[in-house]
Amino acid sequence: MIRRVALIGLGTMGPGIAARLSRGGLSVCAYDVSEAAVERARGMLPVAGDVLDRLGIAVPSSGEGGVRFAASIAEAVKGADLVIENVPENIDVKAETYRAIDPLVGPEVIVASDTSGIPITKLQAHISHPERMVGMHWSNPPHIIPMIEVIGGERTAPETVAAIRDLIRSIGLLPVVVKKDVPGFVENRVLYALLREAVDLVERGVIDAEDLDTCVSWGIGYKIAAIGPMALLDMAGLDIYKSVSSFLNADLSNRADISPLVLEKAAAGKLGIKSGEGMFSYTPERIAALQKERAGKLVAIRRILEGRE
Ligand SMILES: NC(=O)C1=CN([C@@H]2O[C@H](COP(=O)(O)OP(=O)(O)OC[C@H]3O[C@@H](n4cnc5c(N)ncnc54)[C@H](O)[C@@H]3O)[C@@H](O)[C@H]2O)C=CC1
Ligand SMILES: Cc1ncc(C(=O)O)c(C(=O)O)c1O
């Protein structure tokens, strides 16, 4: 039974994951190489806790759960049943992290990666018990989005996939088991198909960035939360999809490299909210207001989709 979780990496994803696991009654020991990341995570926990309150996810009455911060990776993984790796999306950084964890944990400990899409088969080459390694891909913001992809690599034991699926379910979240270890799994293959086309349309001057967001959020986005893509095909009619895709598919962006617009901005340090500028510009006040507004909307939508309002 999984009760104690070590969480390695407290950047964008870590604090929300820690808060949600703790609400599920799991005891979390978190670690980051960066002191600043740990301090930021400490500050994020009550904010995420407030959102979880509004989602109606109660603090366990048993007194279980809780998040503490470790001073070393060894302290973090000591006594853990599950280690969740949340370090940057770079195979070398992840491999180095597994090398550090490997001698510190027994063969019964599951090592899960929150990778956005590096195949688990590649990651498990860097660990001495590959049968205990699994993908556990959360979606951002992880304390609010209930769906988590579970991915086994070529050498993952089916029992490991089942254990993570059951854990996710046991804390009231929604596991989706991906049957093949393809790059990007499912969520990001679909998201990156959309993002490639969106960036291309803005880059070619077909539409401004603000209007692109209005079009997608109030058109496809609003609809797709209630009606998934496969159900949408049936709602529109496969005859319509056949006619439109007969001329449109060939015209969609099929670029295999990274768009020049994104490369240019990234090279100039324009990374989005984390740097104050990306596709749009942000002041610190605007970031705080946006985060509050977005959490409020996501909570309200989720409550409606769950039939609670
Ligand atoms: N940002 C997003 O929207 C999502 C990201 N992911 C994935 O989750 C993982 C983490 O992503 P983010 O939180 O966005 O990254 P991030 O770059 O914001 O945070 C990574 C953290 O890991 C720390 N770190 C680096 N090496 C470490 C080590 N050896 N030991 C302990 N800590 C270490 C860094 O100091 C940093 O605080 C990546 O694999 C990413 O692809 C998954 C879902 C969504
Ligand atoms: C741009 C982008 N890339 C990756 C992810 C992920 O799920 O890994 C997300 C996300 O929203 O979670 C994302 O927005």
Coordinates of C-alpha atoms and ligand atoms in Angstrom, one line a residue:
M1 CA 0.0 0.0 0.0
I2 CA 1.3 3.4 -0.9
R3 CA 1.2 5.9 2.0
R4 CA 4.5 7.8 1.8
V5 CA 5.5 9.7 -1.3
A6 CA 8.9 11.4 -2.0
L7 CA 8.4 14.3 -4.5
I8 CA 11.6 15.4 -6.3
G9 CA 11.4 18.8 -8.0
L10 CA 9.3 21.7 -6.8
G11 CA 9.0 24.0 -9.8
T12 CA 5.7 24.7 -11.7
M13 CA 4.2 21.2 -11.0
G14 CA 5.6 20.1 -7.7
P15 CA 3.7 22.3 -5.1
G16 CA 0.3 21.5 -6.6
I17 CA 1.0 17.8 -6.7
A18 CA 2.2 17.9 -3.1
A19 CA -0.9 19.7 -2.0
R20 CA -3.2 17.3 -3.8
L21 CA -1.5 14.1 -2.6
S22 CA -1.6 15.4 1.0
R23 CA -5.3 16.0 0.7
G24 CA -5.6 12.4 -0.4
G25 CA -4.1 11.3 2.9
L26 CA -0.6 10.6 1.7
S27 CA 2.4 11.8 3.6
V28 CA 4.7 13.8 1.2
C29 CA 8.4 14.5 1.7
A30 CA 9.5 17.0 -0.9
Y31 CA 12.9 18.0 -2.2
D32 CA 14.4 20.5 -4.7
V33 CA 18.0 21.4 -5.3
S34 CA 17.0 25.1 -5.4
E35 CA 16.4 26.8 -2.0
A36 CA 14.3 29.4 -3.9
A37 CA 12.0 26.7 -5.3
V38 CA 11.5 25.2 -1.8
E39 CA 10.6 28.7 -0.5
R40 CA 8.2 29.3 -3.3
A41 CA 6.6 25.8 -2.8
R42 CA 6.1 26.6 0.9
G43 CA 4.2 29.7 -0.1
M44 CA 2.2 27.9 -2.7
L45 CA 0.8 25.2 -0.4
P46 CA -1.8 27.3 1.4
V47 CA -2.8 28.8 -1.9
A48 CA -3.4 25.4 -3.4
G49 CA -5.1 24.3 -0.1
D50 CA -7.6 27.2 -0.5
V51 CA -8.5 26.0 -4.0
L52 CA -8.8 22.4 -2.8
D53 CA -11.2 23.7 -0.1
R54 CA -13.3 25.4 -2.8
L55 CA -13.3 22.1 -4.8
G56 CA -14.8 20.4 -1.7
I57 CA -11.8 18.1 -1.2
A58 CA -11.6 17.9 2.5
V59 CA -8.5 17.6 4.7
P60 CA -8.4 13.9 5.8
S61 CA -10.3 13.6 9.1
S62 CA -7.8 10.8 10.2
G63 CA -5.1 13.5 10.4
E64 CA -3.1 11.6 7.7
G65 CA -1.4 13.5 4.9
G66 CA 0.9 16.5 5.3
V67 CA 3.9 17.9 3.4
R68 CA 7.4 18.3 4.8
F69 CA 10.5 19.5 3.1
A70 CA 13.8 17.5 3.1
A71 CA 17.3 18.9 3.0
S72 CA 18.6 16.1 0.7
I73 CA 17.4 13.6 -1.8
A74 CA 18.4 10.8 0.6
E75 CA 16.2 12.3 3.3
A76 CA 13.3 12.8 0.9
V77 CA 13.2 9.1 -0.3
K78 CA 13.9 7.5 3.1
G79 CA 10.9 5.3 3.9
A80 CA 9.0 6.3 0.7
D81 CA 6.7 3.7 -1.0
L82 CA 6.6 5.9 -4.1
V83 CA 9.1 8.4 -5.6
I84 CA 7.6 11.0 -8.0
E85 CA 10.3 12.6 -10.2
N86 CA 9.3 16.2 -11.3
V87 CA 12.6 17.6 -12.5
P88 CA 12.9 19.5 -15.9
E89 CA 12.0 17.8 -19.1
N90 CA 15.5 16.9 -20.1
I91 CA 16.5 13.3 -20.3
D92 CA 20.1 13.9 -18.9
V93 CA 18.7 15.8 -15.8
K94 CA 16.2 13.0 -15.3
A95 CA 18.8 10.3 -15.7
E96 CA 21.1 12.0 -13.2
T97 CA 18.2 12.2 -10.7
Y98 CA 17.5 8.4 -11.1
R99 CA 21.2 7.7 -10.6
A100 CA 21.0 9.6 -7.3
I101 CA 17.7 7.8 -6.2
D102 CA 18.6 4.3 -7.4
P103 CA 21.0 3.2 -4.6
L104 CA 18.8 4.8 -1.9
V105 CA 15.5 2.8 -2.6
G106 CA 14.7 -0.8 -2.4
P107 CA 13.2 -2.8 -5.3
E108 CA 9.7 -2.6 -3.9
V109 CA 9.7 1.2 -4.3
I110 CA 7.9 2.6 -7.4
V111 CA 9.6 5.4 -9.2
A112 CA 7.1 7.5 -11.3
S113 CA 8.0 10.3 -13.7
D114 CA 5.8 13.3 -14.4
T115 CA 7.5 13.6 -17.8
S116 CA 5.4 15.5 -20.4
G117 CA 6.2 13.0 -23.0
I118 CA 9.7 11.3 -22.9
P119 CA 8.9 7.6 -23.5
I120 CA 9.1 5.7 -20.2
T121 CA 11.1 3.0 -22.1
K122 CA 13.9 5.6 -22.5
L123 CA 13.7 6.7 -18.9
Q124 CA 13.8 3.2 -17.4
A125 CA 17.1 2.5 -19.0
H126 CA 18.6 4.6 -16.2
I127 CA 17.3 2.7 -13.3
S128 CA 18.2 -0.8 -11.9
H129 CA 14.5 -1.9 -11.3
P130 CA 12.8 -0.8 -14.6
E131 CA 9.8 -3.0 -13.7
R132 CA 9.0 -0.5 -11.0
M133 CA 9.2 2.6 -13.2
V134 CA 6.1 4.2 -14.6
G135 CA 4.8 7.4 -16.1
M136 CA 2.4 9.4 -14.0
H137 CA 1.7 12.5 -16.1
W138 CA -0.3 15.2 -14.3
S139 CA -1.8 18.1 -16.1
N140 CA -1.2 21.7 -15.0
P141 CA -2.5 23.1 -12.6
P142 CA -2.1 19.7 -11.0
H143 CA -4.1 20.4 -7.8
I144 CA -7.2 21.3 -10.0
I145 CA -7.1 19.0 -13.1
P146 CA -8.3 15.5 -12.1
M147 CA -7.1 13.5 -15.0
I148 CA -3.6 11.8 -14.7
E149 CA -2.1 9.6 -17.5
V150 CA -0.5 6.4 -16.4
I151 CA 2.1 4.9 -18.8
G152 CA 4.1 1.7 -18.7
G153 CA 7.3 1.4 -20.6
E154 CA 8.4 -1.8 -22.3
R155 CA 9.9 -3.1 -19.1
T156 CA 7.3 -1.8 -16.6
A157 CA 5.5 -4.6 -14.7
P158 CA 1.7 -4.5 -15.2
E159 CA 1.4 -4.6 -11.4
T160 CA 3.2 -1.2 -11.3
V161 CA 0.8 0.4 -13.7
A162 CA -2.1 -1.1 -11.7
A163 CA -0.7 0.2 -8.4
I164 CA -0.5 3.8 -9.7
R165 CA -3.9 3.6 -11.4
D166 CA -5.4 2.4 -8.1
L167 CA -3.6 5.0 -6.0
I168 CA -4.9 7.8 -8.3
R169 CA -8.4 6.4 -8.1
S170 CA -8.2 5.9 -4.3
I171 CA -7.6 9.6 -3.7
G172 CA -10.5 10.7 -5.9
L173 CA -8.7 11.5 -9.1
L174 CA -9.2 10.1 -12.6
P175 CA -6.5 7.8 -14.0
V176 CA -6.3 7.1 -17.7
V177 CA -4.0 4.2 -18.7
V178 CA -2.2 4.8 -22.0
K179 CA -1.8 1.5 -23.8
K180 CA 1.4 2.3 -25.8
D181 CA 4.4 4.3 -24.7
V182 CA 4.4 6.8 -27.6
P183 CA 6.2 10.2 -27.3
G184 CA 3.9 12.8 -25.7
F185 CA 1.5 10.0 -24.6
V186 CA -2.1 11.1 -25.5
E187 CA -2.8 14.4 -23.8
N188 CA 0.2 16.2 -25.1
R189 CA 0.0 14.7 -28.6
V190 CA -3.5 16.2 -28.9
L191 CA -2.4 19.5 -27.1
Y192 CA 0.7 19.9 -29.3
A193 CA -1.3 19.3 -32.5
L194 CA -3.5 22.1 -31.4
L195 CA -0.6 24.3 -30.3
R196 CA 1.3 23.8 -33.5
E197 CA -1.6 25.0 -35.6
A198 CA -2.4 27.9 -33.2
V199 CA 1.2 29.2 -33.3
D200 CA 1.3 28.8 -37.1
L201 CA -1.9 30.8 -37.6
V202 CA -0.5 33.6 -35.4
E203 CA 2.9 33.5 -37.0
R204 CA 1.4 33.7 -40.5
G205 CA -0.8 36.7 -39.5
V206 CA -4.1 34.9 -40.0
I207 CA -5.2 36.1 -36.6
D208 CA -3.9 38.1 -33.6
A209 CA -2.9 36.1 -30.5
E210 CA -5.8 37.5 -28.4
D211 CA -8.4 36.7 -31.0
L212 CA -6.9 33.2 -31.5
D213 CA -7.5 32.6 -27.7
T214 CA -11.0 33.9 -27.9
C215 CA -11.8 31.7 -30.9
V216 CA -10.4 28.6 -29.3
S217 CA -11.6 29.1 -25.8
W218 CA -15.2 30.1 -26.6
G219 CA -15.4 27.7 -29.6
I220 CA -13.7 24.4 -29.3
G221 CA -12.5 24.8 -25.7
Y222 CA -15.8 25.5 -24.0
K223 CA -17.4 22.7 -26.1
I224 CA -14.8 20.0 -25.6
A225 CA -15.0 20.1 -21.8
A226 CA -18.5 18.7 -22.2
I227 CA -18.1 16.7 -25.4
G228 CA -14.8 14.9 -26.1
P229 CA -13.3 14.7 -29.6
M230 CA -14.7 11.2 -30.4
A231 CA -18.2 12.2 -29.3
L232 CA -17.8 15.5 -31.2
L233 CA -17.2 13.6 -34.4
D234 CA -20.5 11.8 -33.9
M235 CA -22.3 15.0 -33.0
A236 CA -21.0 16.8 -36.2
G237 CA -21.4 13.7 -38.4
L238 CA -18.6 11.6 -39.9
D239 CA -19.7 12.7 -43.4
I240 CA -18.9 16.3 -42.4
Y241 CA -15.5 15.3 -41.0
K242 CA -14.8 13.3 -44.2
S243 CA -15.7 16.2 -46.5
V244 CA -13.8 18.9 -44.5
S245 CA -10.7 16.7 -43.8
S246 CA -10.5 15.8 -47.5
F247 CA -9.2 19.4 -48.3
L248 CA -8.2 20.7 -44.8
N249 CA -5.8 18.1 -43.6
A250 CA -3.4 18.8 -46.4
D251 CA -3.4 22.5 -45.5
L252 CA -2.8 22.1 -41.8
S253 CA 0.7 22.8 -40.3
N254 CA 2.9 19.8 -40.5
R255 CA 6.1 21.5 -39.4
A256 CA 8.5 19.0 -37.7
D257 CA 10.8 21.7 -36.2
I258 CA 10.1 24.4 -33.6
S259 CA 8.3 27.5 -34.9
P260 CA 10.6 30.5 -35.4
L261 CA 8.2 32.7 -33.4
V262 CA 8.7 30.4 -30.3
L263 CA 12.5 30.1 -30.9
E264 CA 12.9 33.9 -31.2
K265 CA 11.0 34.6 -28.0
A266 CA 12.7 31.8 -26.0
A267 CA 16.1 33.1 -27.1
A268 CA 15.2 36.5 -25.8
G269 CA 14.2 35.0 -22.4
K270 CA 10.5 35.6 -23.1
L271 CA 9.2 32.4 -21.5
G272 CA 5.7 33.5 -20.5
I273 CA 4.4 34.1 -17.0
K274 CA 7.7 32.9 -15.4
S275 CA 9.7 35.7 -17.0
G276 CA 7.0 38.4 -17.3
E277 CA 6.6 38.2 -21.1
G278 CA 5.9 35.5 -23.7
M279 CA 3.0 35.6 -26.1
F280 CA 1.6 38.4 -23.9
S281 CA 3.1 40.7 -21.3
Y282 CA 2.5 40.4 -17.5
T283 CA 3.1 42.6 -14.5
P284 CA 3.4 40.9 -11.1
E285 CA -0.1 42.2 -10.2
R286 CA -1.5 40.9 -13.4
I287 CA 0.0 37.5 -12.8
A288 CA -1.5 37.3 -9.3
A289 CA -4.9 38.4 -10.6
L290 CA -4.8 35.9 -13.5
Q291 CA -3.9 33.0 -11.3
K292 CA -6.8 33.8 -9.0
E293 CA -9.2 34.3 -11.8
R294 CA -8.2 31.1 -13.6
A295 CA -8.3 29.0 -10.5
G296 CA -11.8 30.4 -9.8
K297 CA -13.0 29.6 -13.3
L298 CA -11.5 26.1 -13.3
V299 CA -13.1 25.3 -9.9
A300 CA -16.5 26.5 -11.1
I301 CA -16.3 24.6 -14.4
R302 CA -15.2 21.4 -12.6
R303 CA -18.0 21.6 -10.1
I304 CA -20.5 21.9 -12.9
L305 CA -19.0 19.1 -15.0
E306 CA -19.1 16.9 -11.9
G307 CA -22.8 17.7 -11.5
R308 CA -22.2 19.4 -8.2
E309 CA -23.8 22.7 -9.3
Ligands
LIG1 N1 4.9 22.9 -16.7 C1 3.9 22.1 -17.1 O1 2.8 22.6 -17.5 C2 4.0 20.6 -16.9 C3 5.2 20.0 -16.8 N2 5.2 18.6 -16.7 C4 6.5 17.9 -16.5 O2 6.8 17.9 -15.2 C5 8.2 17.9 -15.0 C6 8.6 19.2 -14.2 O3 8.1 20.3 -14.9 P1 8.0 21.8 -14.3 O4 7.5 21.7 -12.9 O5 7.3 22.6 -15.3 O6 9.6 22.1 -14.3 P2 10.3 23.3 -13.6 O7 11.5 23.6 -14.4 O8 9.4 24.4 -13.3 O9 10.8 22.7 -12.2 C7 11.7 21.7 -12.0 C8 12.3 21.8 -10.6 O10 13.2 20.7 -10.5 C9 14.3 21.2 -9.8 N3 15.4 20.2 -10.0 C10 16.3 20.1 -11.0 N4 17.2 19.1 -10.8 C11 16.8 18.6 -9.6 C12 17.4 17.5 -8.9 N5 18.4 16.7 -9.3 N6 16.8 17.2 -7.7 C13 15.8 17.9 -7.2 N7 15.2 19.0 -7.9 C14 15.7 19.3 -9.1 C15 14.6 22.6 -10.2 O11 15.3 23.3 -9.3 C16 13.1 23.0 -10.4 O12 12.6 23.7 -9.3 C17 8.8 18.0 -16.4 O13 9.1 16.7 -16.8 C18 7.7 18.5 -17.2 O14 7.7 18.2 -18.6 C19 4.1 17.8 -16.7 C20 2.9 18.4 -16.8 C21 2.7 19.9 -17.0
LIG2 C1 2.3 23.7 -23.0 C2 2.2 22.5 -22.2 N1 3.1 21.5 -22.3 C3 3.0 20.4 -21.5 C4 2.0 20.2 -20.6 C5 1.9 18.9 -19.9 O1 0.8 18.4 -19.6 O2 2.9 18.2 -19.8 C6 1.0 21.2 -20.4 C7 -0.1 21.2 -19.4 O3 -0.9 22.1 -19.5 O4 -0.1 20.4 -18.5 C8 1.2 22.4 -21.2 O5 0.3 23.4 -21.2

